Coordinates of C-alpha atoms in Angstrom, one line a residue:
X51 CA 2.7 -19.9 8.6
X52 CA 1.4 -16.4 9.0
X53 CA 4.8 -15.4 11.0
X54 CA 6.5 -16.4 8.1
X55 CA 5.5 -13.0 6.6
X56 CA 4.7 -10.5 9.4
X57 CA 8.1 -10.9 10.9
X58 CA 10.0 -10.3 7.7
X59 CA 7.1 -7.4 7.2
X60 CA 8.3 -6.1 10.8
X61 CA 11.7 -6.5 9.9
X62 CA 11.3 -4.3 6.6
X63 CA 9.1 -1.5 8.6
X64 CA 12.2 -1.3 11.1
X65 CA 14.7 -0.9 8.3
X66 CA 12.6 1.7 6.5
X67 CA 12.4 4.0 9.9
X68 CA 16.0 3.6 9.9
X69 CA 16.5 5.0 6.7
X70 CA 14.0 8.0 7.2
X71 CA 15.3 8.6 10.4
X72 CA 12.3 8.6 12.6
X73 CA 12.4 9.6 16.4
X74 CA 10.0 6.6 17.8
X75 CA 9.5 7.4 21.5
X76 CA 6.9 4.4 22.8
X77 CA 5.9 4.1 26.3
X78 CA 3.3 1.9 28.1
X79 CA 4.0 -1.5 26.0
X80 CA 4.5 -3.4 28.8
X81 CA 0.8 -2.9 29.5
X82 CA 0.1 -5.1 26.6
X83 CA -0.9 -8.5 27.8
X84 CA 2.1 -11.1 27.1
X85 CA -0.4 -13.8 26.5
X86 CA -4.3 -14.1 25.9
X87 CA -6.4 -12.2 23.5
X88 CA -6.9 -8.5 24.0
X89 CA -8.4 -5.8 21.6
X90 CA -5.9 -2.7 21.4
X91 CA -7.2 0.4 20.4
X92 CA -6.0 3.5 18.7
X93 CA -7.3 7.1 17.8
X94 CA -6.4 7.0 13.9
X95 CA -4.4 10.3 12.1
X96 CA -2.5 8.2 9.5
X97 CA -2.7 5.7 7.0
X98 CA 0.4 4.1 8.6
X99 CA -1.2 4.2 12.0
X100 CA -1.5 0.3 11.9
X101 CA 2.1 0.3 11.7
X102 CA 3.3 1.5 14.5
X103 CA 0.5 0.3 16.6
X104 CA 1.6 -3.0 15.7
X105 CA 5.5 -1.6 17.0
X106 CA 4.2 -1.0 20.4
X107 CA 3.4 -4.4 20.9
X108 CA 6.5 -6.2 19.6
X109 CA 8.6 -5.8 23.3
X110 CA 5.7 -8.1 24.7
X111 CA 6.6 -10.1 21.7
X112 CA 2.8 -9.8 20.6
X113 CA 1.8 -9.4 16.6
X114 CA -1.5 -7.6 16.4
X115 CA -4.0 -8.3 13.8
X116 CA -6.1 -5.3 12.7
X117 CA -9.2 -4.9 11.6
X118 CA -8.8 -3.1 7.9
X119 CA -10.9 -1.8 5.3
X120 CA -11.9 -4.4 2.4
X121 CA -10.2 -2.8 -0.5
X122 CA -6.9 -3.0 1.2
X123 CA -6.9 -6.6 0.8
X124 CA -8.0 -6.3 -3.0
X125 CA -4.6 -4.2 -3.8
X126 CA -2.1 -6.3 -5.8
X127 CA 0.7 -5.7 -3.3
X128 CA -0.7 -5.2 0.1
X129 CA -3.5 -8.0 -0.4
X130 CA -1.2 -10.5 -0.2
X131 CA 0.6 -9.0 2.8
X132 CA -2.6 -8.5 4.6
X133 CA -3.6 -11.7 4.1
X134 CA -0.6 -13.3 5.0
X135 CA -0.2 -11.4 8.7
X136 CA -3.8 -12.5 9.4
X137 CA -5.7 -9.2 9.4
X138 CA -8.9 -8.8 9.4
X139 CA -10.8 -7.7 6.4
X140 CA -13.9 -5.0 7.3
X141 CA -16.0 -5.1 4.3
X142 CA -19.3 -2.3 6.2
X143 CA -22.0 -3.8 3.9
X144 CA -21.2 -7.4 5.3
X145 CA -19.8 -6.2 9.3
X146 CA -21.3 -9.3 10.8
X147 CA -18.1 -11.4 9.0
X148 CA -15.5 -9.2 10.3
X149 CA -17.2 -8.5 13.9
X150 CA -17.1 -12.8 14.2
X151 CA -13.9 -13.1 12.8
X152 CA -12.0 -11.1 15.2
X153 CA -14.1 -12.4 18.0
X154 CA -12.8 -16.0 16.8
X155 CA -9.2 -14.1 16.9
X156 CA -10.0 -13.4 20.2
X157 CA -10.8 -16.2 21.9
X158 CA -7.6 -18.2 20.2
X159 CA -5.4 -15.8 21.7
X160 CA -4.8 -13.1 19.6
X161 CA -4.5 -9.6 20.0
X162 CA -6.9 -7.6 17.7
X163 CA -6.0 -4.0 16.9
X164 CA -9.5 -1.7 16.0
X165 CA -9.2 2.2 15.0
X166 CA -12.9 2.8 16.7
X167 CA -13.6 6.2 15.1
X168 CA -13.5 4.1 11.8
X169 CA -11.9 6.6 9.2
X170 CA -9.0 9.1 9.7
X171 CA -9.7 11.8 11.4
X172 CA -8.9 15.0 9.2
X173 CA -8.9 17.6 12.0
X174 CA -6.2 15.1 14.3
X175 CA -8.8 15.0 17.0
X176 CA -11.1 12.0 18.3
X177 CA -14.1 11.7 16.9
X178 CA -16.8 9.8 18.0
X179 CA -16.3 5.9 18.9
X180 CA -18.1 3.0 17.7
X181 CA -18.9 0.5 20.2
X182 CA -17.4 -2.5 18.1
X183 CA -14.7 -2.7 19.9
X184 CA -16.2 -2.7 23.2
X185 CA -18.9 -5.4 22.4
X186 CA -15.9 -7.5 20.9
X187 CA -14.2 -7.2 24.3
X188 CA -17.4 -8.0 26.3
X189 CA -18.2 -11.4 24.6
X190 CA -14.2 -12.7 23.9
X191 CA -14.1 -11.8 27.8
X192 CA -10.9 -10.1 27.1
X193 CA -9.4 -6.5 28.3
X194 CA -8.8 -3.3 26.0
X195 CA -6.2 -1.7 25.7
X196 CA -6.2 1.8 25.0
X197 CA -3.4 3.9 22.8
X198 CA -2.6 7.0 20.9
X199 CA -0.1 7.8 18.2
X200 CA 0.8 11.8 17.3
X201 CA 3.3 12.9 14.2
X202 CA 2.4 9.9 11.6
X203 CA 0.2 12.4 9.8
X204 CA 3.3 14.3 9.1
X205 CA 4.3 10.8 6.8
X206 CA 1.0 10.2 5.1
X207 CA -2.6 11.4 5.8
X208 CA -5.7 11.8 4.2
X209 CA -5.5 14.9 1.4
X210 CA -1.8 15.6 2.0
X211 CA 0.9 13.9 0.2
X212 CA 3.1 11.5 1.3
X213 CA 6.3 12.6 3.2
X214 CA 9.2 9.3 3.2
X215 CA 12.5 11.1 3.1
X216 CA 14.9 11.3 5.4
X217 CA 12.9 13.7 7.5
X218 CA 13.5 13.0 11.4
X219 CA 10.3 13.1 12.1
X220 CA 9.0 12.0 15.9
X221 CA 6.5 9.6 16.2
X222 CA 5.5 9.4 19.8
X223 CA 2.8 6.7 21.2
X224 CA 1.6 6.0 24.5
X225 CA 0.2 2.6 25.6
X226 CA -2.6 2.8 28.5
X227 CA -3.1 0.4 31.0
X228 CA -5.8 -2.2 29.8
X229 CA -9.6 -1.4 31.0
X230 CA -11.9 -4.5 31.5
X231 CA -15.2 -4.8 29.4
X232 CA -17.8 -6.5 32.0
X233 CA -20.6 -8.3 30.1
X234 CA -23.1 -6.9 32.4
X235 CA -22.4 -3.6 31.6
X236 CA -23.6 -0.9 28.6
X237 CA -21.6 -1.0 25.4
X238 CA -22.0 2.4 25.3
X239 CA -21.1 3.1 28.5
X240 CA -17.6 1.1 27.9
X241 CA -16.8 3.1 25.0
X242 CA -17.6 6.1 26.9
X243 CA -14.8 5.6 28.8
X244 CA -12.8 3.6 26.8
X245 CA -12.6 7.4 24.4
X246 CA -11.6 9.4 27.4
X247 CA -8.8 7.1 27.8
X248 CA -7.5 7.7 24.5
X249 CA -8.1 11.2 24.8
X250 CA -5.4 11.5 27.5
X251 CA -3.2 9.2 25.8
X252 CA -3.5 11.4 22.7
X253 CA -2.9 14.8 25.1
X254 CA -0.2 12.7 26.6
X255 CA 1.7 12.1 23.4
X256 CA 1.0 15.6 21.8
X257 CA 2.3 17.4 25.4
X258 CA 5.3 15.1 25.2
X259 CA 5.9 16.1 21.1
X260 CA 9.5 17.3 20.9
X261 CA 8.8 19.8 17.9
X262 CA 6.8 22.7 16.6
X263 CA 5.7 23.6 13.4
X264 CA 8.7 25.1 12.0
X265 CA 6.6 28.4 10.1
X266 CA 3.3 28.8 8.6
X267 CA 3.2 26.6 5.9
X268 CA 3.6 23.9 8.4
X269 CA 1.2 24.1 10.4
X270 CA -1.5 21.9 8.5
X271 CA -0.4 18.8 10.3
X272 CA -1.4 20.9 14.3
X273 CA -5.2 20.9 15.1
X274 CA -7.2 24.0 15.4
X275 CA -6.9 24.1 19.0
X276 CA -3.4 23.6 19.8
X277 CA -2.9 26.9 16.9
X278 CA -2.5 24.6 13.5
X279 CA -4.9 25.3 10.7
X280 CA -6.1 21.8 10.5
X281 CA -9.9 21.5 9.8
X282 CA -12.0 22.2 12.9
X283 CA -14.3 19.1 13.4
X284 CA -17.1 20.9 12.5
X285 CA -15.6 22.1 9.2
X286 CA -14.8 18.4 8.3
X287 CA -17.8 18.0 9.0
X288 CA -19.5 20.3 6.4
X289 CA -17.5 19.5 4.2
X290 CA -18.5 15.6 4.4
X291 CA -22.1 16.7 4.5
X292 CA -21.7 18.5 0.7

């Protein structure tokens, strides 16, 4: 039953970067697992980055349910949707529900998509992992896969407004190959290296970004170090702190 809204969901997604005009470039899908549970895991820049996560994963004809925030599945027209596509509602007062249903996701087969740094990063780099997905990986006994996506803050991100016209924008994400999660070892460790993967995923993407900021109004949507004037970490980080 739950196919009977995710594909038409898929379907509408498709149309809609169609009509915007967006330059998708995806590479490394085909180190998504065709079969068996897996948890696929993504630096997070965009409130659509769920989206084309998910669109990696659709030439291994894989659906991905992802772990979202609580209040998503309270809104009158994406609760339903949610719901319907079998994600997986986060509610961080009660994380023991969520951590046990995606581990039974897991072990029926299912592909589980996590955004480990939690929260959208507002300077567009990684921030620190939590080691959810690593532990969820260790006790399903199934790989993770690592991934970036670079440009979907340019359509909708955290203190910016949204951008849906016809506005060519590239989307690129790269797809790592999947890193096993041995019981025996550390969490920590595992999510150690499970960020550095992601890291060069994200460098990957952002070295093979076709544009530039075109003056310098737009460079908001560049981090600090690659010459935007996107918040440094550390300035998010004050700024969190008052």
């Amino acid at each position: 039953m739950a196919e009977l809204v995710y594909r038409p969901v898929v379907g509408l997604a498709r149309t809609l970067f169609k009509v915007w005009d967006l330059k998708i470039d995806c590479q490394g899908s085909e180190n998504i697992p065709r079969s068996g549970g897996a948890v696929l895991v993504s630096n997070h820049i965009s409130y659509l980055d769920f989206i084309f996560d998910g669109l990696a994963a659709l030439p291994q004809k894989r659906l991905v349910r992802f772990m979202a925030k609580e209040s998503v599945f309270r809104h009158r027209v994406s609760g339903p949707l949610m719901r319907g596509m079998k994600h997986i509602p986060v509610d961080r007062k009660q994380g023991e529900a969520a951590y046990a249903h995606a581990l039974d996701s897991l072990r029926s087969g299912e592909i589980v998509g996590v955004f480990p740094e939690a929260t959208i990063s507002e300077s567009f780099t990684l921030k620190s992992f939590k080691s959810g997905a690593a532990r969820l990986a260790q006790e399903a006994g199934v790989p993770l896969v690592p991934m970036a996506v670079w440009g979907t803050q340019r359509l909708w991100t955290k203190g910016h407004p949204r951008n849906f016209k016809r506005s060519h924008t590239p989307i690129t994400i790269r797809v790592g190959e999947p890193m096993e999660a041995p019981r025996e070892q550390y969490a920590g460790a595992i999510t150690r290296r499970l960020r550095e993967r992601v890291q060069e995923l994200l460098e990957a993407a952002q070295r093979a970004y076709p544009v530039r900021p075109k003056g310098a109004d737009d460079t908001w949507w560049m981090p600090a170090h690659l010459g935007g004037t996107a918040p440094t970490p550390e300035q998010v980080r004050t700024a969190e702190a008052h």
